[in-house]
Coordinates of C-alpha atoms in Angstrom, one line a residue:
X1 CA 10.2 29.0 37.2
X2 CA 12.5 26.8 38.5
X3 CA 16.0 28.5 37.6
X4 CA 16.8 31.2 40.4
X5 CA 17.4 34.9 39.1
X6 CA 20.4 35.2 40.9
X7 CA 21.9 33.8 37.7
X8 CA 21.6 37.0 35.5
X9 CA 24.7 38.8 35.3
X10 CA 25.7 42.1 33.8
X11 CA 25.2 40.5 30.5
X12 CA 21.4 41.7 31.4
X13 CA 22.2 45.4 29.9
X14 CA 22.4 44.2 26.8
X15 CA 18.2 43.4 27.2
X16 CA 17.5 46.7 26.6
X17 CA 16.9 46.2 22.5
X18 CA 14.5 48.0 20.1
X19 CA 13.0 44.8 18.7
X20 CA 11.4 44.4 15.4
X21 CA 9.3 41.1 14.5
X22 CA 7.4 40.7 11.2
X23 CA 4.5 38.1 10.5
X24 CA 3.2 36.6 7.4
X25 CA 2.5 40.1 5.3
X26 CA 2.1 41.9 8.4
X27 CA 5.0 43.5 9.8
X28 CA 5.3 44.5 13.3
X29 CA 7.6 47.2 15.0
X30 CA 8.2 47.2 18.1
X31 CA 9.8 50.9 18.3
X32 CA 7.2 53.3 19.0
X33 CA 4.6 54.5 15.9
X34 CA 6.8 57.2 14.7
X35 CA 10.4 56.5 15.8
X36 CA 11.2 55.6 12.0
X37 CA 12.5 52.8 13.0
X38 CA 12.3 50.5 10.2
X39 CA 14.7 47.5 10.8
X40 CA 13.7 44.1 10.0
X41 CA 14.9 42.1 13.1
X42 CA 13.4 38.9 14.4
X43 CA 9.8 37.6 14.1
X44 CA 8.5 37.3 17.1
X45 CA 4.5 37.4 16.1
X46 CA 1.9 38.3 13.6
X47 CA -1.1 40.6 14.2
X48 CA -3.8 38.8 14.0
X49 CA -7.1 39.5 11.7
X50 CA -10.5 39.8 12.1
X51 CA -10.7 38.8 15.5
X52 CA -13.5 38.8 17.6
X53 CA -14.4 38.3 21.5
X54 CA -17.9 38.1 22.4
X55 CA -18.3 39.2 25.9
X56 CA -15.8 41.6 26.5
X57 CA -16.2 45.2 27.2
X58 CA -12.5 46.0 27.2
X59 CA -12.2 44.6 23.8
X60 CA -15.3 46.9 22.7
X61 CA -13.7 49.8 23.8
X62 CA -10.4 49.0 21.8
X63 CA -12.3 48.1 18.9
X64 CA -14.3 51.4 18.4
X65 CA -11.4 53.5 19.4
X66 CA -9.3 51.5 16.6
X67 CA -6.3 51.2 19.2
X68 CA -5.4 50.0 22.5
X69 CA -4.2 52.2 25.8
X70 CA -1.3 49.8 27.4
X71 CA -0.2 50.9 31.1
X72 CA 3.6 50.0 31.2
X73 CA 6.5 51.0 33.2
X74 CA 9.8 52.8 31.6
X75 CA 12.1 53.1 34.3
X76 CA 12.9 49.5 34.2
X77 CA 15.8 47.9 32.1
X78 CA 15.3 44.8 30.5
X79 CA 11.6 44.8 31.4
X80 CA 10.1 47.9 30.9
X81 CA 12.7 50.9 29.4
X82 CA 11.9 54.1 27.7
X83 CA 15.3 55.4 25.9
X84 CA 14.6 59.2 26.2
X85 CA 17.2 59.5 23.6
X86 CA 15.5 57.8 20.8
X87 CA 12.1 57.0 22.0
X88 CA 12.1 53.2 21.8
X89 CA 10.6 51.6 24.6
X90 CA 12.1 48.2 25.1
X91 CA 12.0 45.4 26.9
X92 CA 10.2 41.7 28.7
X93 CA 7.0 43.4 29.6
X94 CA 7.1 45.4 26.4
X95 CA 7.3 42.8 24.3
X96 CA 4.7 40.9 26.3
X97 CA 2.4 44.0 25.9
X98 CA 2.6 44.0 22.2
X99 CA 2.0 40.3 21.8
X100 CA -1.4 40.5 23.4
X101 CA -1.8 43.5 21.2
X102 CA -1.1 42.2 18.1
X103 CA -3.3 38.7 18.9
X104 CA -6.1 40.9 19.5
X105 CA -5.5 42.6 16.0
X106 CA -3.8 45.8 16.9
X107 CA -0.3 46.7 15.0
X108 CA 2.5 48.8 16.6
X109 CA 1.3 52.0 15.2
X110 CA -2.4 51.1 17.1
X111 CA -0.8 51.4 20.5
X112 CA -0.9 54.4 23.1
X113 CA 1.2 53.8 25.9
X114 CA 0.7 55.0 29.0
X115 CA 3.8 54.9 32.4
X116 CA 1.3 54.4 35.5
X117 CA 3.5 54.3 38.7
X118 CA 3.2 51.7 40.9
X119 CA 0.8 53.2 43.4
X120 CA -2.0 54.1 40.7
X121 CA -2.5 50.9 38.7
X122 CA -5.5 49.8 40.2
X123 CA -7.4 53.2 39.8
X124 CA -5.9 53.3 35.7
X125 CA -7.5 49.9 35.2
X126 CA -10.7 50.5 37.3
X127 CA -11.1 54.4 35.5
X128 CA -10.6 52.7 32.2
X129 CA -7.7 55.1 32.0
X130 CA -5.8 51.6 30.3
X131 CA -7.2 49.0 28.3
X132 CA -4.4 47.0 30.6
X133 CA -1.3 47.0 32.6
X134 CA 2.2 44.9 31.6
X135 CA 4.2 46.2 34.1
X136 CA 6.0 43.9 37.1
X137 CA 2.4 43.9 38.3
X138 CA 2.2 41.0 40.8
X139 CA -0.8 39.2 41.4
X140 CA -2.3 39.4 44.6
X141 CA -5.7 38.7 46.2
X142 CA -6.0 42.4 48.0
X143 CA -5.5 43.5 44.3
X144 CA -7.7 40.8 42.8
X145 CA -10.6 42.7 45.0
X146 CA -10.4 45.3 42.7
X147 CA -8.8 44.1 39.2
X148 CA -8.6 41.2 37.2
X149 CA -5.1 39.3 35.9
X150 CA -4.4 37.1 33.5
X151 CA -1.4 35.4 33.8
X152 CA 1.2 34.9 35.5
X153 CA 3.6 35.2 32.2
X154 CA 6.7 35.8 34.4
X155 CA 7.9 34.7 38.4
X156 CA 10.8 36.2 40.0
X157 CA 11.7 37.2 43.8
X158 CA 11.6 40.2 45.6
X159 CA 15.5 41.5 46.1
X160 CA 18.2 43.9 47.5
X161 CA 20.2 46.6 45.7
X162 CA 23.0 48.1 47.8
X163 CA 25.8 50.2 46.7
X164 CA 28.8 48.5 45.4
X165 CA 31.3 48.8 48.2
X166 CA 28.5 48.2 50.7
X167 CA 29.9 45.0 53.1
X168 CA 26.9 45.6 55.7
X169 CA 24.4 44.4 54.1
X170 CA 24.3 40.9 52.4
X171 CA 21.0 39.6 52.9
X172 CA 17.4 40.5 54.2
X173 CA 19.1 39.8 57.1
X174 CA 20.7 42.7 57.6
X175 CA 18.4 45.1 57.4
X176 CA 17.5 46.3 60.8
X177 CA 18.6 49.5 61.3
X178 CA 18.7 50.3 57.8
X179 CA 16.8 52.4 55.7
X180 CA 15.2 50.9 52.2
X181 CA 13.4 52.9 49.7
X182 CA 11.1 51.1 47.1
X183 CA 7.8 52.5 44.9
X184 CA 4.5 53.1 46.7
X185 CA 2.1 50.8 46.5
X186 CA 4.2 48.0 45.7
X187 CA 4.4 44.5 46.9
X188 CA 7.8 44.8 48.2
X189 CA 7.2 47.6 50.5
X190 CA 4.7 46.4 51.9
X191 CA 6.5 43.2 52.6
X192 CA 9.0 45.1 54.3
X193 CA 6.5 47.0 56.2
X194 CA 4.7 43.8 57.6
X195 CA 8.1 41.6 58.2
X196 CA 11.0 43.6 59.2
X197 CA 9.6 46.3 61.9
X198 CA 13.4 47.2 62.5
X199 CA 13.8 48.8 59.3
X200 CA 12.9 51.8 58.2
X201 CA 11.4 52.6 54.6
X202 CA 11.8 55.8 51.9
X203 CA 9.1 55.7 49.1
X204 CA 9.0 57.1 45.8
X205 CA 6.7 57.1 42.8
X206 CA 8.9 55.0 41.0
X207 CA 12.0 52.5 41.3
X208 CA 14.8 54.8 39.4
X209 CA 14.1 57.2 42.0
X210 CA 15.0 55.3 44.5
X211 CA 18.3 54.0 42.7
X212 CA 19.3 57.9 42.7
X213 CA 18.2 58.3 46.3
X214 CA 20.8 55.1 47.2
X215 CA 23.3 56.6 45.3
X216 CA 23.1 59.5 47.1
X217 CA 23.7 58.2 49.8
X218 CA 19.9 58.6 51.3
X219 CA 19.1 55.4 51.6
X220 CA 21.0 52.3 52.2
X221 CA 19.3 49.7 49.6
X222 CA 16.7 49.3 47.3
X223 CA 14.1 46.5 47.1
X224 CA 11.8 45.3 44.7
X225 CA 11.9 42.3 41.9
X226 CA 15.1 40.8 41.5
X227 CA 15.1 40.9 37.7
X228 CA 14.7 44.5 38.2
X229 CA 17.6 45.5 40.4
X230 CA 19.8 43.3 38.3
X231 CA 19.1 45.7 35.0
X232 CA 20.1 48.5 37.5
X233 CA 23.4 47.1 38.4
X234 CA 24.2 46.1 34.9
X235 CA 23.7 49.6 33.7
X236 CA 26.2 50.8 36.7
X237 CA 28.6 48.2 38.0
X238 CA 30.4 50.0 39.4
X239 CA 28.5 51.9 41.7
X240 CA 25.5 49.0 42.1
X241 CA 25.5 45.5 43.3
X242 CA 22.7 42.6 43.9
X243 CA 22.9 40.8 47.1
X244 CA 21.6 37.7 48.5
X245 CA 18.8 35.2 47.7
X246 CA 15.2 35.9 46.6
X247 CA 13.0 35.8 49.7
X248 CA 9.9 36.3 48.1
X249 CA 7.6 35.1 45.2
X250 CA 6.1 37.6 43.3
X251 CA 3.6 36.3 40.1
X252 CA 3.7 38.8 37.3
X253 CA 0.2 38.9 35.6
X254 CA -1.7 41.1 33.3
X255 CA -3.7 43.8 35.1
X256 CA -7.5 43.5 33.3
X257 CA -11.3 45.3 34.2
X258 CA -11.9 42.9 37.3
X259 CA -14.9 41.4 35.4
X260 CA -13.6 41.1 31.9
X261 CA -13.6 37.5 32.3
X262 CA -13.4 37.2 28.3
X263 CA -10.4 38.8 27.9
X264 CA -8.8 37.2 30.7
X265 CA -9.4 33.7 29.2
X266 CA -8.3 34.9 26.0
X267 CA -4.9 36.4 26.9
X268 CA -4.1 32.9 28.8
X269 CA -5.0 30.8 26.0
X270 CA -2.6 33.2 23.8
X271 CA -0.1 32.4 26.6
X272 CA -0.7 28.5 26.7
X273 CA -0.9 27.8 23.6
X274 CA 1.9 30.6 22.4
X275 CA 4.7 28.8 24.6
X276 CA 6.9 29.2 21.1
X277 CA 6.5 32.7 20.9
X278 CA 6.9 33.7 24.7
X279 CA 10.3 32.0 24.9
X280 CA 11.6 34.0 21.2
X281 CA 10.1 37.2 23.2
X282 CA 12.3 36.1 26.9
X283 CA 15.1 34.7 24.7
X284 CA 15.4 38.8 22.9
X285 CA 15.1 40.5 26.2
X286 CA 16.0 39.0 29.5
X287 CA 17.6 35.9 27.9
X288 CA 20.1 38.2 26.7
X289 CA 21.5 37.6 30.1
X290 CA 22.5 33.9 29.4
X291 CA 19.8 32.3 31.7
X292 CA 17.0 29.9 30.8
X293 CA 13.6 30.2 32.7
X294 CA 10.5 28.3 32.2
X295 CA 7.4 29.8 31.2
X296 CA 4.7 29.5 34.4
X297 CA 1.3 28.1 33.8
X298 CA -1.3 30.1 34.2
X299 CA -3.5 30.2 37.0
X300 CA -7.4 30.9 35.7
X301 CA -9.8 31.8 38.2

């Protein structure tokens, strides 16, 4: 990605779409099975037929269950958002999810999801409690010890989220002294942990809790992905503002059974040779915001 994430502006609120693609005679919605959401809206892939993958336990599974168990996050805006309102889940990683879904032959109405916070991905995808994981799940090798990733689909930079009339704190700079809250067992607190020993930390299961904690004044920012904590401040302006530069890289990749080296290779052939389709998928969701990102090559192992 070569395009920095700073660019994404409060135009980012407008991500948070339920999407609806159709292909050939099979149509495809992307609000949950049983929102009744019927809208024809843009085509952004086709399920795919009689598809098979030799080798692949994961794929098994899916196949005699006739549907497929997707860890996802819903806290997130423009990446992964559950409207409790209406039910639509919406979003980057969404959409991301369902395209692997639908190129291994499952429709909308196929799909369980399940929110896994931060902390328990690893044990979902080890338990087989999820077929896999879309969600902000950044590849690293202490997690590669234990799971599998294809990908990455997405790169962005680990952040700060202060509130808006906050002049102390600018940059990662700053931080000593302060107090920042992020999700356990994610990269970003442990980055924080391991680089900046004069600041203190507040963790929670998941990132919106933390956004309430820094609004009430219990914390002083919020870090994690940058994407993220710009669809936080786009949903509050007034009361939320991104600061600084990136200062980290964080790989977003598809959280797979460690040895499922079958369905690995086939969801980054999908995303290799389906450069068309993940751009119409970026272009509905975060490229609501304006901004133009490259697609990253994936990295097979």
């Amino acid at each position: 990605m070569r395009k920095k994430l700073t660019l994404l502006t409060a135009g980012f609120a407008t991500a948070a779409l339920a999407l609806t693609g159709c292909g050939g005679s099979t149509a495809i919605s992307t609000a949950p099975a049983g929102s009744g959401d019927t809208e024809t809206g843009s085509s952004l892939f086709e399920v795919a037929s009689d598809v098979t993958l030799e080798g692949s336990p994961t794929f098994d599974k899916m196949k005699e269950a006739d549907k497929v168990i997707i860890g996802v996050k819903e806290d997130q805006p423009g990446l992964g958002f559950l409207d409790a309102g209406t039910g639509e889940r919406s979003g980057f990683d969404i959409e991301i999810a369902r395209w692997i879904a639908a190129s291994l032959g499952f429709s909308a109405d196929k799909i369980d999801y399940k929110a896994i916070p931060s902390a328990n991905r690893e044990s979902a995808i080890v338990n087989g409690d999820v077929d896999y994981y879309v969600g902000t799940y950044s590849i690293t090798d202490k997690r590669k010890d234990q799971v599998g990733f294809a990908g990455p689909y997405f790169v962005t930079g680990q952040g700060l989220l202060v509130e808006a009339d906050n002049s102390d704190i600018k940059s990662e700079d700053d931080l000593a002294g302060k107090t920042v809250c992020s999700a356990t067992g994610s990269t970003p607190i442990q980055n924080i942990k391991d680089n900046f020993p004069d600041t203190k930390t507040t963790e929670f299961d998941t990132y919106s809790q933390c956004v309430d904690a820094l609004k009430d004044g219990q914390v002083d920012a919020v870090t994690t992905d940058q994407a993220i904590l710009i669809g936080y401040a786009a949903q509050d302006p007034d009361a939320l503002k991104v600061v600084g530069e990136p200062f980290s890289t964080e790989k977003y990749g598809v959280g797979i059974a460690k040895d499922d080296t079958a369905l690995r290779e086939f969801i980054n052939t999908m995303f290799t040779d389906g450069g068309e389709t993940w751009t119409k998928i970026y272009d509905a969701t975060l490229g609501e915001s304006g901004t133009k990102v490259d697609q990253p090559e994936v990295e097979a192992y």
